mmCIF file with all atom_site columns, C-alpha atoms in Angstrom:
data_model
loop_
_atom_site.group_PDB
_atom_site.id
_atom_site.type_symbol
_atom_site.label_atom_id
_atom_site.label_alt_id
_atom_site.label_comp_id
_atom_site.label_asym_id
_atom_site.label_entity_id
_atom_site.label_seq_id
_atom_site.pdbx_PDB_ins_code
_atom_site.Cartn_x
_atom_site.Cartn_y
_atom_site.Cartn_z
_atom_site.occupancy
_atom_site.B_iso_or_equiv
_atom_site.pdbx_formal_charge
_atom_site.auth_seq_id
_atom_site.auth_comp_id
_atom_site.auth_asym_id
_atom_site.auth_atom_id
_atom_site.pdbx_PDB_model_num
ATOM 1   C CA . MET A 1 1   ? 108.561 106.931 93.181  1.00 0.00 ? 1   MET A CA 1
ATOM 2   C CA . ALA A 1 2   ? 106.137 109.628 94.373  1.00 0.00 ? 2   ALA A CA 1
ATOM 3   C CA . VAL A 1 3   ? 106.507 108.370 97.947  1.00 0.00 ? 3   VAL A CA 1
ATOM 4   C CA . ILE A 1 4   ? 110.300 108.679 97.755  1.00 0.00 ? 4   ILE A CA 1
ATOM 5   C CA . ALA A 1 5   ? 110.011 112.144 96.242  1.00 0.00 ? 5   ALA A CA 1
ATOM 6   C CA . ARG A 1 6   ? 107.625 113.245 98.976  1.00 0.00 ? 6   ARG A CA 1
ATOM 7   C CA . ALA A 1 7   ? 109.836 111.879 101.741 1.00 0.00 ? 7   ALA A CA 1
ATOM 8   C CA . SER A 1 8   ? 112.804 113.735 100.273 1.00 0.00 ? 8   SER A CA 1
ATOM 9   C CA . LEU A 1 9   ? 110.864 116.987 100.035 1.00 0.00 ? 9   LEU A CA 1
ATOM 10  C CA . VAL A 1 10  ? 109.566 116.704 103.571 1.00 0.00 ? 10  VAL A CA 1
ATOM 11  C CA . GLU A 1 11  ? 113.038 116.019 104.948 1.00 0.00 ? 11  GLU A CA 1
ATOM 12  C CA . TYR A 1 12  ? 114.529 118.892 102.942 1.00 0.00 ? 12  TYR A CA 1
ATOM 13  C CA . PHE A 1 13  ? 111.927 121.395 104.098 1.00 0.00 ? 13  PHE A CA 1
ATOM 14  C CA . LYS A 1 14  ? 112.082 120.112 107.666 1.00 0.00 ? 14  LYS A CA 1
ATOM 15  C CA . VAL A 1 15  ? 115.783 120.942 107.869 1.00 0.00 ? 15  VAL A CA 1
ATOM 16  C CA . GLN A 1 16  ? 115.316 124.320 106.164 1.00 0.00 ? 16  GLN A CA 1
ATOM 17  C CA . VAL A 1 17  ? 112.267 125.406 108.174 1.00 0.00 ? 17  VAL A CA 1
ATOM 18  C CA . GLU A 1 18  ? 113.761 124.395 111.510 1.00 0.00 ? 18  GLU A CA 1
ATOM 19  C CA . ALA A 1 19  ? 116.982 126.262 110.686 1.00 0.00 ? 19  ALA A CA 1
ATOM 20  C CA . ALA A 1 20  ? 115.099 129.427 109.666 1.00 0.00 ? 20  ALA A CA 1
ATOM 21  C CA . LEU A 1 21  ? 112.840 129.346 112.726 1.00 0.00 ? 21  LEU A CA 1
ATOM 22  C CA . ALA A 1 22  ? 115.863 128.943 114.984 1.00 0.00 ? 22  ALA A CA 1
ATOM 23  C CA . ALA A 1 23  ? 117.866 131.687 113.235 1.00 0.00 ? 23  ALA A CA 1
ATOM 24  C CA . GLN A 1 24  ? 114.959 134.116 113.560 1.00 0.00 ? 24  GLN A CA 1
ATOM 25  C CA . HIS A 1 25  ? 114.125 133.048 117.120 1.00 0.00 ? 25  HIS A CA 1
ATOM 26  C CA . VAL A 1 26  ? 110.529 132.108 116.343 1.00 0.00 ? 26  VAL A CA 1
ATOM 27  C CA . PRO A 1 27  ? 109.022 130.179 119.292 1.00 0.00 ? 27  PRO A CA 1
ATOM 28  C CA . ALA A 1 28  ? 107.341 127.630 117.032 1.00 0.00 ? 28  ALA A CA 1
ATOM 29  C CA . SER A 1 29  ? 105.461 124.626 118.320 1.00 0.00 ? 29  SER A CA 1
ATOM 30  C CA . GLU A 1 30  ? 106.443 121.244 116.916 1.00 0.00 ? 30  GLU A CA 1
ATOM 31  C CA . ASP A 1 31  ? 102.972 120.737 115.432 1.00 0.00 ? 31  ASP A CA 1
ATOM 32  C CA . THR A 1 32  ? 102.994 124.119 113.689 1.00 0.00 ? 32  THR A CA 1
ATOM 33  C CA . ALA A 1 33  ? 106.462 123.545 112.263 1.00 0.00 ? 33  ALA A CA 1
ATOM 34  C CA . HIS A 1 34  ? 105.304 120.150 110.976 1.00 0.00 ? 34  HIS A CA 1
ATOM 35  C CA . TYR A 1 35  ? 102.235 121.745 109.354 1.00 0.00 ? 35  TYR A CA 1
ATOM 36  C CA . VAL A 1 36  ? 104.370 124.352 107.610 1.00 0.00 ? 36  VAL A CA 1
ATOM 37  C CA . VAL A 1 37  ? 106.793 121.716 106.336 1.00 0.00 ? 37  VAL A CA 1
ATOM 38  C CA . GLN A 1 38  ? 103.935 119.641 104.910 1.00 0.00 ? 38  GLN A CA 1
ATOM 39  C CA . LEU A 1 39  ? 102.450 122.758 103.314 1.00 0.00 ? 39  LEU A CA 1
ATOM 40  C CA . LEU A 1 40  ? 105.691 123.522 101.486 1.00 0.00 ? 40  LEU A CA 1
ATOM 41  C CA . ALA A 1 41  ? 106.152 119.931 100.375 1.00 0.00 ? 41  ALA A CA 1
ATOM 42  C CA . ASP A 1 42  ? 102.590 119.686 99.058  1.00 0.00 ? 42  ASP A CA 1
ATOM 43  C CA . THR A 1 43  ? 102.954 122.968 97.172  1.00 0.00 ? 43  THR A CA 1
ATOM 44  C CA . VAL A 1 44  ? 105.984 121.916 95.133  1.00 0.00 ? 44  VAL A CA 1
ATOM 45  C CA . ARG A 1 45  ? 105.020 118.281 94.539  1.00 0.00 ? 45  ARG A CA 1
ATOM 46  C CA . GLN A 1 46  ? 104.293 117.309 90.951  1.00 0.00 ? 46  GLN A CA 1
ATOM 47  C CA . ASP A 1 47  ? 101.745 114.628 91.856  1.00 0.00 ? 47  ASP A CA 1
ATOM 48  C CA . LEU A 1 48  ? 99.344  116.964 93.674  1.00 0.00 ? 48  LEU A CA 1
ATOM 49  C CA . PRO A 1 49  ? 98.296  119.438 90.977  1.00 0.00 ? 49  PRO A CA 1
ATOM 50  C CA . GLY A 1 50  ? 94.905  120.009 92.582  1.00 0.00 ? 50  GLY A CA 1
ATOM 51  C CA . ARG A 1 51  ? 96.320  121.053 95.939  1.00 0.00 ? 51  ARG A CA 1
ATOM 52  C CA . ALA A 1 52  ? 98.985  123.256 94.380  1.00 0.00 ? 52  ALA A CA 1
ATOM 53  C CA . ALA A 1 53  ? 96.374  124.902 92.166  1.00 0.00 ? 53  ALA A CA 1
ATOM 54  C CA . ALA A 1 54  ? 94.159  125.638 95.180  1.00 0.00 ? 54  ALA A CA 1
ATOM 55  C CA . LEU A 1 55  ? 97.042  127.179 97.089  1.00 0.00 ? 55  LEU A CA 1
ATOM 56  C CA . LEU A 1 56  ? 98.377  129.245 94.185  1.00 0.00 ? 56  LEU A CA 1
ATOM 57  C CA . ASP A 1 57  ? 95.043  130.264 92.667  1.00 0.00 ? 57  ASP A CA 1
ATOM 58  C CA . PRO A 1 58  ? 95.816  133.445 90.677  1.00 0.00 ? 58  PRO A CA 1
ATOM 59  C CA . ARG A 1 59  ? 92.705  135.286 91.903  1.00 0.00 ? 59  ARG A CA 1
ATOM 60  C CA . PRO A 1 60  ? 93.362  138.122 94.379  1.00 0.00 ? 60  PRO A CA 1
ATOM 61  C CA . LEU A 1 61  ? 93.449  136.805 97.933  1.00 0.00 ? 61  LEU A CA 1
ATOM 62  C CA . ALA A 1 62  ? 91.001  139.445 99.131  1.00 0.00 ? 62  ALA A CA 1
ATOM 63  C CA . LEU A 1 63  ? 88.465  138.166 96.579  1.00 0.00 ? 63  LEU A CA 1
ATOM 64  C CA . ARG A 1 64  ? 89.100  134.552 97.608  1.00 0.00 ? 64  ARG A CA 1
ATOM 65  C CA . LEU A 1 65  ? 88.616  135.518 101.246 1.00 0.00 ? 65  LEU A CA 1
ATOM 66  C CA . ALA A 1 66  ? 85.312  137.200 100.435 1.00 0.00 ? 66  ALA A CA 1
ATOM 67  C CA . ASP A 1 67  ? 84.161  134.071 98.582  1.00 0.00 ? 67  ASP A CA 1
ATOM 68  C CA . ALA A 1 68  ? 85.151  131.870 101.537 1.00 0.00 ? 68  ALA A CA 1
ATOM 69  C CA . LEU A 1 69  ? 83.117  134.030 103.931 1.00 0.00 ? 69  LEU A CA 1
ATOM 70  C CA . ASP A 1 70  ? 80.097  134.092 101.630 1.00 0.00 ? 70  ASP A CA 1
ATOM 71  C CA . GLU A 1 71  ? 77.229  132.023 103.023 1.00 0.00 ? 71  GLU A CA 1
ATOM 72  C CA . ARG A 1 72  ? 76.844  130.406 99.599  1.00 0.00 ? 72  ARG A CA 1
ATOM 73  C CA . CYS A 1 73  ? 80.342  128.916 99.688  1.00 0.00 ? 73  CYS A CA 1
ATOM 74  C CA . PRO A 1 74  ? 79.913  125.094 99.561  1.00 0.00 ? 74  PRO A CA 1
ATOM 75  C CA . ALA A 1 75  ? 83.043  124.348 101.629 1.00 0.00 ? 75  ALA A CA 1
ATOM 76  C CA . PRO A 1 76  ? 83.846  127.492 103.609 1.00 0.00 ? 76  PRO A CA 1
ATOM 77  C CA . GLY A 1 77  ? 86.273  125.880 106.047 1.00 0.00 ? 77  GLY A CA 1
ATOM 78  C CA . ARG A 1 78  ? 88.406  124.428 103.282 1.00 0.00 ? 78  ARG A CA 1
ATOM 79  C CA . ALA A 1 79  ? 88.256  127.647 101.251 1.00 0.00 ? 79  ALA A CA 1
ATOM 80  C CA . LEU A 1 80  ? 89.312  129.734 104.244 1.00 0.00 ? 80  LEU A CA 1
ATOM 81  C CA . ARG A 1 81  ? 92.171  127.374 105.022 1.00 0.00 ? 81  ARG A CA 1
ATOM 82  C CA . ASP A 1 82  ? 93.376  127.597 101.407 1.00 0.00 ? 82  ASP A CA 1
ATOM 83  C CA . VAL A 1 83  ? 93.341  131.403 101.615 1.00 0.00 ? 83  VAL A CA 1
ATOM 84  C CA . ALA A 1 84  ? 95.323  131.383 104.851 1.00 0.00 ? 84  ALA A CA 1
ATOM 85  C CA . ASP A 1 85  ? 97.843  128.872 103.510 1.00 0.00 ? 85  ASP A CA 1
ATOM 86  C CA . ALA A 1 86  ? 98.218  130.814 100.266 1.00 0.00 ? 86  ALA A CA 1
ATOM 87  C CA . ALA A 1 87  ? 98.856  134.031 102.189 1.00 0.00 ? 87  ALA A CA 1
ATOM 88  C CA . LEU A 1 88  ? 101.567 132.277 104.194 1.00 0.00 ? 88  LEU A CA 1
ATOM 89  C CA . LEU A 1 89  ? 103.224 131.040 101.006 1.00 0.00 ? 89  LEU A CA 1
ATOM 90  C CA . LEU A 1 90  ? 102.942 134.315 99.078  1.00 0.00 ? 90  LEU A CA 1
ATOM 91  C CA . GLY A 1 91  ? 103.979 136.425 102.033 1.00 0.00 ? 91  GLY A CA 1
ATOM 92  C CA . GLY A 1 92  ? 106.775 134.007 102.879 1.00 0.00 ? 92  GLY A CA 1
ATOM 93  C CA . TYR A 1 93  ? 108.305 131.357 100.626 1.00 0.00 ? 93  TYR A CA 1
ATOM 94  C CA . PHE A 1 94  ? 107.238 133.072 97.387  1.00 0.00 ? 94  PHE A CA 1
ATOM 95  C CA . LYS A 1 95  ? 107.690 136.597 98.760  1.00 0.00 ? 95  LYS A CA 1
ATOM 96  C CA . ALA A 1 96  ? 110.036 137.683 95.966  1.00 0.00 ? 96  ALA A CA 1
ATOM 97  C CA . ARG A 1 97  ? 107.504 136.637 93.326  1.00 0.00 ? 97  ARG A CA 1
ATOM 98  C CA . ALA A 1 98  ? 104.609 138.278 95.150  1.00 0.00 ? 98  ALA A CA 1
ATOM 99  C CA . SER A 1 99  ? 106.460 141.558 95.731  1.00 0.00 ? 99  SER A CA 1
ATOM 100 C CA . ALA A 1 100 ? 106.904 141.877 91.966  1.00 0.00 ? 100 ALA A CA 1
ATOM 101 C CA . HIS A 1 101 ? 103.159 142.601 91.845  1.00 0.00 ? 101 HIS A CA 1
ATOM 102 C CA . GLY A 1 102 ? 103.615 145.594 94.122  1.00 0.00 ? 102 GLY A CA 1
ATOM 103 C CA . LEU A 1 103 ? 101.892 144.172 97.206  1.00 0.00 ? 103 LEU A CA 1
ATOM 104 C CA . PRO A 1 104 ? 103.655 144.707 100.538 1.00 0.00 ? 104 PRO A CA 1
ATOM 105 C CA . SER A 1 105 ? 104.292 141.838 102.938 1.00 0.00 ? 105 SER A CA 1
ATOM 106 C CA . THR A 1 106 ? 101.886 143.384 105.430 1.00 0.00 ? 106 THR A CA 1
ATOM 107 C CA . TYR A 1 107 ? 99.011  142.712 103.020 1.00 0.00 ? 107 TYR A CA 1
ATOM 108 C CA . TYR A 1 108 ? 99.619  138.973 103.251 1.00 0.00 ? 108 TYR A CA 1
ATOM 109 C CA . HIS A 1 109 ? 100.376 139.112 106.965 1.00 0.00 ? 109 HIS A CA 1
ATOM 110 C CA . ARG A 1 110 ? 97.098  140.796 107.831 1.00 0.00 ? 110 ARG A CA 1
ATOM 111 C CA . LEU A 1 111 ? 94.947  138.762 105.471 1.00 0.00 ? 111 LEU A CA 1
ATOM 112 C CA . GLY A 1 112 ? 96.541  135.435 106.384 1.00 0.00 ? 112 GLY A CA 1
ATOM 113 C CA . GLY A 1 113 ? 96.510  136.149 110.100 1.00 0.00 ? 113 GLY A CA 1
ATOM 114 C CA . PHE A 1 114 ? 92.822  137.007 109.884 1.00 0.00 ? 114 PHE A CA 1
ATOM 115 C CA . ALA A 1 115 ? 91.988  133.863 107.916 1.00 0.00 ? 115 ALA A CA 1
ATOM 116 C CA . TYR A 1 116 ? 93.842  131.571 110.327 1.00 0.00 ? 116 TYR A CA 1
ATOM 117 C CA . GLY A 1 117 ? 92.321  133.290 113.329 1.00 0.00 ? 117 GLY A CA 1
ATOM 118 C CA . TYR A 1 118 ? 88.760  133.683 112.054 1.00 0.00 ? 118 TYR A CA 1
ATOM 119 C CA . HIS A 1 119 ? 87.490  130.950 114.365 1.00 0.00 ? 119 HIS A CA 1
ATOM 120 C CA . ARG A 1 120 ? 88.313  133.210 117.313 1.00 0.00 ? 120 ARG A CA 1
ATOM 121 C CA . LEU A 1 121 ? 85.725  135.685 116.086 1.00 0.00 ? 121 LEU A CA 1
ATOM 122 C CA . GLY A 1 122 ? 82.901  133.166 116.269 1.00 0.00 ? 122 GLY A CA 1
ATOM 123 C CA . GLY A 1 123 ? 82.898  132.262 112.588 1.00 0.00 ? 123 GLY A CA 1
ATOM 124 C CA . PHE A 1 124 ? 82.229  128.790 111.180 1.00 0.00 ? 124 PHE A CA 1
ATOM 125 C CA . ALA A 1 125 ? 85.823  128.452 110.007 1.00 0.00 ? 125 ALA A CA 1
ATOM 126 C CA . TYR A 1 126 ? 87.568  125.232 110.779 1.00 0.00 ? 126 TYR A CA 1
ATOM 127 C CA . GLY A 1 127 ? 84.722  123.456 112.482 1.00 0.00 ? 127 GLY A CA 1
ATOM 128 C CA . THR A 1 128 ? 83.608  122.486 108.995 1.00 0.00 ? 128 THR A CA 1
ATOM 129 C CA . LEU A 1 129 ? 86.789  120.477 108.530 1.00 0.00 ? 129 LEU A CA 1
ATOM 130 C CA . GLY A 1 130 ? 85.289  117.750 110.731 1.00 0.00 ? 130 GLY A CA 1
ATOM 131 C CA . HIS A 1 131 ? 87.616  115.574 112.798 1.00 0.00 ? 131 HIS A CA 1
ATOM 132 C CA . GLU A 1 132 ? 90.631  117.576 111.616 1.00 0.00 ? 132 GLU A CA 1
ATOM 133 C CA . SER A 1 133 ? 89.443  120.677 113.453 1.00 0.00 ? 133 SER A CA 1
ATOM 134 C CA . GLN A 1 134 ? 90.548  119.544 116.908 1.00 0.00 ? 134 GLN A CA 1
ATOM 135 C CA . VAL A 1 135 ? 94.062  118.894 115.650 1.00 0.00 ? 135 VAL A CA 1
ATOM 136 C CA . LEU A 1 136 ? 94.297  121.976 113.455 1.00 0.00 ? 136 LEU A CA 1
ATOM 137 C CA . ALA A 1 137 ? 92.733  124.553 115.798 1.00 0.00 ? 137 ALA A CA 1
ATOM 138 C CA . PRO A 1 138 ? 95.821  125.101 118.000 1.00 0.00 ? 138 PRO A CA 1
ATOM 139 C CA . ILE A 1 139 ? 98.068  125.143 114.926 1.00 0.00 ? 139 ILE A CA 1
ATOM 140 C CA . PHE A 1 140 ? 95.933  127.807 113.259 1.00 0.00 ? 140 PHE A CA 1
ATOM 141 C CA . SER A 1 141 ? 95.826  129.796 116.496 1.00 0.00 ? 141 SER A CA 1
ATOM 142 C CA . ASP A 1 142 ? 99.619  129.754 116.596 1.00 0.00 ? 142 ASP A CA 1
ATOM 143 C CA . LEU A 1 143 ? 99.875  130.780 112.937 1.00 0.00 ? 143 LEU A CA 1
ATOM 144 C CA . ALA A 1 144 ? 97.344  133.568 113.468 1.00 0.00 ? 144 ALA A CA 1
ATOM 145 C CA . ALA A 1 145 ? 99.183  134.936 116.502 1.00 0.00 ? 145 ALA A CA 1
ATOM 146 C CA . ARG A 1 146 ? 102.645 134.833 114.891 1.00 0.00 ? 146 ARG A CA 1
ATOM 147 C CA . PHE A 1 147 ? 101.829 134.974 111.202 1.00 0.00 ? 147 PHE A CA 1
ATOM 148 C CA . ALA A 1 148 ? 104.458 137.597 110.341 1.00 0.00 ? 148 ALA A CA 1
ATOM 149 C CA . GLN A 1 149 ? 107.196 135.642 112.132 1.00 0.00 ? 149 GLN A CA 1
ATOM 150 C CA . TYR A 1 150 ? 106.352 132.404 110.348 1.00 0.00 ? 150 TYR A CA 1
ATOM 151 C CA . ALA A 1 151 ? 106.116 134.205 107.013 1.00 0.00 ? 151 ALA A CA 1
ATOM 152 C CA . GLU A 1 152 ? 109.535 135.795 107.496 1.00 0.00 ? 152 GLU A CA 1
ATOM 153 C CA . ALA A 1 153 ? 111.022 132.399 108.334 1.00 0.00 ? 153 ALA A CA 1
ATOM 154 C CA . LEU A 1 154 ? 109.503 130.905 105.182 1.00 0.00 ? 154 LEU A CA 1
ATOM 155 C CA . GLY A 1 155 ? 110.842 133.882 103.268 1.00 0.00 ? 155 GLY A CA 1
ATOM 156 C CA . GLU A 1 156 ? 114.306 132.880 104.420 1.00 0.00 ? 156 GLU A CA 1
ATOM 157 C CA . VAL A 1 157 ? 113.721 129.310 103.241 1.00 0.00 ? 157 VAL A CA 1
ATOM 158 C CA . GLY A 1 158 ? 112.593 130.560 99.835  1.00 0.00 ? 158 GLY A CA 1
ATOM 159 C CA . GLN A 1 159 ? 115.458 133.003 99.565  1.00 0.00 ? 159 GLN A CA 1
ATOM 160 C CA . ARG A 1 160 ? 118.001 130.347 100.465 1.00 0.00 ? 160 ARG A CA 1
ATOM 161 C CA . ALA A 1 161 ? 116.575 128.087 97.757  1.00 0.00 ? 161 ALA A CA 1
ATOM 162 C CA . GLY A 1 162 ? 116.767 130.912 95.227  1.00 0.00 ? 162 GLY A CA 1
ATOM 163 C CA . MET A 1 163 ? 120.446 131.485 95.965  1.00 0.00 ? 163 MET A CA 1
ATOM 164 C CA . GLN A 1 164 ? 121.389 128.032 94.720  1.00 0.00 ? 164 GLN A CA 1
ATOM 165 C CA . THR A 1 165 ? 121.823 129.380 91.182  1.00 0.00 ? 165 THR A CA 1
ATOM 166 C CA . PRO A 1 166 ? 124.240 132.117 90.030  1.00 0.00 ? 166 PRO A CA 1
ATOM 167 C CA . SER A 1 167 ? 121.378 134.285 88.772  1.00 0.00 ? 167 SER A CA 1
ATOM 168 C CA . GLY A 1 168 ? 119.546 133.871 92.080  1.00 0.00 ? 168 GLY A CA 1
ATOM 169 C CA . LEU A 1 169 ? 122.655 134.851 93.989  1.00 0.00 ? 169 LEU A CA 1
ATOM 170 C CA . VAL A 1 170 ? 123.013 137.980 91.858  1.00 0.00 ? 170 VAL A CA 1
ATOM 171 C CA . ARG A 1 171 ? 119.366 138.915 92.490  1.00 0.00 ? 171 ARG A CA 1
ATOM 172 C CA . ALA A 1 172 ? 119.832 138.473 96.229  1.00 0.00 ? 172 ALA A CA 1
ATOM 173 C CA . LEU A 1 173 ? 122.959 140.620 96.128  1.00 0.00 ? 173 LEU A CA 1
ATOM 174 C CA . GLU A 1 174 ? 121.138 143.364 94.241  1.00 0.00 ? 174 GLU A CA 1
ATOM 175 C CA . GLN A 1 175 ? 118.299 143.174 96.748  1.00 0.00 ? 175 GLN A CA 1
ATOM 176 C CA . TRP A 1 176 ? 120.722 143.488 99.653  1.00 0.00 ? 176 TRP A CA 1
ATOM 177 C CA . GLN A 1 177 ? 122.464 146.480 98.066  1.00 0.00 ? 177 GLN A CA 1
ATOM 178 C CA . GLN A 1 178 ? 119.120 148.276 97.991  1.00 0.00 ? 178 GLN A CA 1
ATOM 179 C CA . SER A 1 179 ? 117.633 147.128 101.301 1.00 0.00 ? 179 SER A CA 1
ATOM 180 C CA . ARG A 1 180 ? 120.584 146.091 103.519 1.00 0.00 ? 180 ARG A CA 1
ATOM 181 C CA . ASP A 1 181 ? 118.233 143.411 104.826 1.00 0.00 ? 181 ASP A CA 1
ATOM 182 C CA . ARG A 1 182 ? 119.883 141.489 107.675 1.00 0.00 ? 182 ARG A CA 1
ATOM 183 C CA . VAL A 1 183 ? 118.507 138.082 106.712 1.00 0.00 ? 183 VAL A CA 1
ATOM 184 C CA . THR A 1 184 ? 119.660 138.504 103.114 1.00 0.00 ? 184 THR A CA 1
ATOM 185 C CA . GLU A 1 185 ? 123.045 139.654 104.368 1.00 0.00 ? 185 GLU A CA 1
ATOM 186 C CA . ARG A 1 186 ? 123.410 136.596 106.593 1.00 0.00 ? 186 ARG A CA 1
ATOM 187 C CA . LEU A 1 187 ? 122.498 134.246 103.751 1.00 0.00 ? 187 LEU A CA 1
ATOM 188 C CA . LEU A 1 188 ? 124.928 135.928 101.364 1.00 0.00 ? 188 LEU A CA 1
ATOM 189 C CA . VAL A 1 189 ? 127.734 135.638 103.902 1.00 0.00 ? 189 VAL A CA 1
ATOM 190 C CA . GLU A 1 190 ? 126.889 131.956 104.296 1.00 0.00 ? 190 GLU A CA 1
ATOM 191 C CA . ARG A 1 191 ? 127.348 131.650 100.530 1.00 0.00 ? 191 ARG A CA 1
ATOM 192 C CA . GLY A 1 192 ? 130.851 133.105 100.800 1.00 0.00 ? 192 GLY A CA 1
ATOM 193 C CA . MET A 1 193 ? 130.204 136.745 99.951  1.00 0.00 ? 193 MET A CA 1
ATOM 194 C CA . VAL A 1 194 ? 132.150 139.546 101.631 1.00 0.00 ? 194 VAL A CA 1
ATOM 195 C CA . LEU A 1 195 ? 129.807 142.512 102.006 1.00 0.00 ? 195 LEU A CA 1
ATOM 196 C CA . PRO A 1 196 ? 131.636 145.729 102.828 1.00 0.00 ? 196 PRO A CA 1
ATOM 197 C CA . ARG A 1 197 ? 129.587 148.762 103.748 1.00 0.00 ? 197 ARG A CA 1
ATOM 198 C CA . GLY A 1 198 ? 131.212 150.598 100.884 1.00 0.00 ? 198 GLY A CA 1
ATOM 199 C CA . GLY A 1 199 ? 132.623 149.447 97.570  1.00 0.00 ? 199 GLY A CA 1
ATOM 200 C CA . ARG A 1 200 ? 131.870 146.304 95.638  1.00 0.00 ? 200 ARG A CA 1
ATOM 201 C CA . PRO A 1 201 ? 131.084 142.962 97.296  1.00 0.00 ? 201 PRO A CA 1
ATOM 202 C CA . ARG A 1 202 ? 133.320 140.022 96.502  1.00 0.00 ? 202 ARG A CA 1
ATOM 203 C CA . LEU A 1 203 ? 133.607 136.281 97.038  1.00 0.00 ? 203 LEU A CA 1
ATOM 204 C CA . GLN A 1 204 ? 135.887 134.982 99.743  1.00 0.00 ? 204 GLN A CA 1
#
């Protein structure tokens, strides 16, 4: 049952992530896109509470980053990866939730980009992940270099998911009325909304 659920989640996020990356013209590598899809699937799965808890640890990310860089950290590579992944999720897929705490997207972009790219600065970073490091290093380099682009694409995936309910659609509409965000506008139009520059929006 868990295997079927995982396969369904992976396929769902694969379609959504690839569509968002294409719509936003992000030059993503296949390996990086696959990593991001797996990250989303693992975050929402019910049978991986430990992984989800590590990614969505409620402690401030800056504090978690400091702990990961502390020489006393027992698993610094893993801790740093969790910080980077969490920043990508909070600055992207869960952006609406994170913004409610008053933190701008740039906070997550800078912190996550630093965490993914720390190995460039001569830190221990991902070498401590053992055999995984050779596979993950180019993926993390890509995420570090284009963190904001990947986060914005994941933000689109999260926003699209939130629009599946009437209340979510209303929230997105209210957000667009305040921000006139182009991605939000495109998603609302896809949902059948007519968005005039003046007056009240309506369904087609």
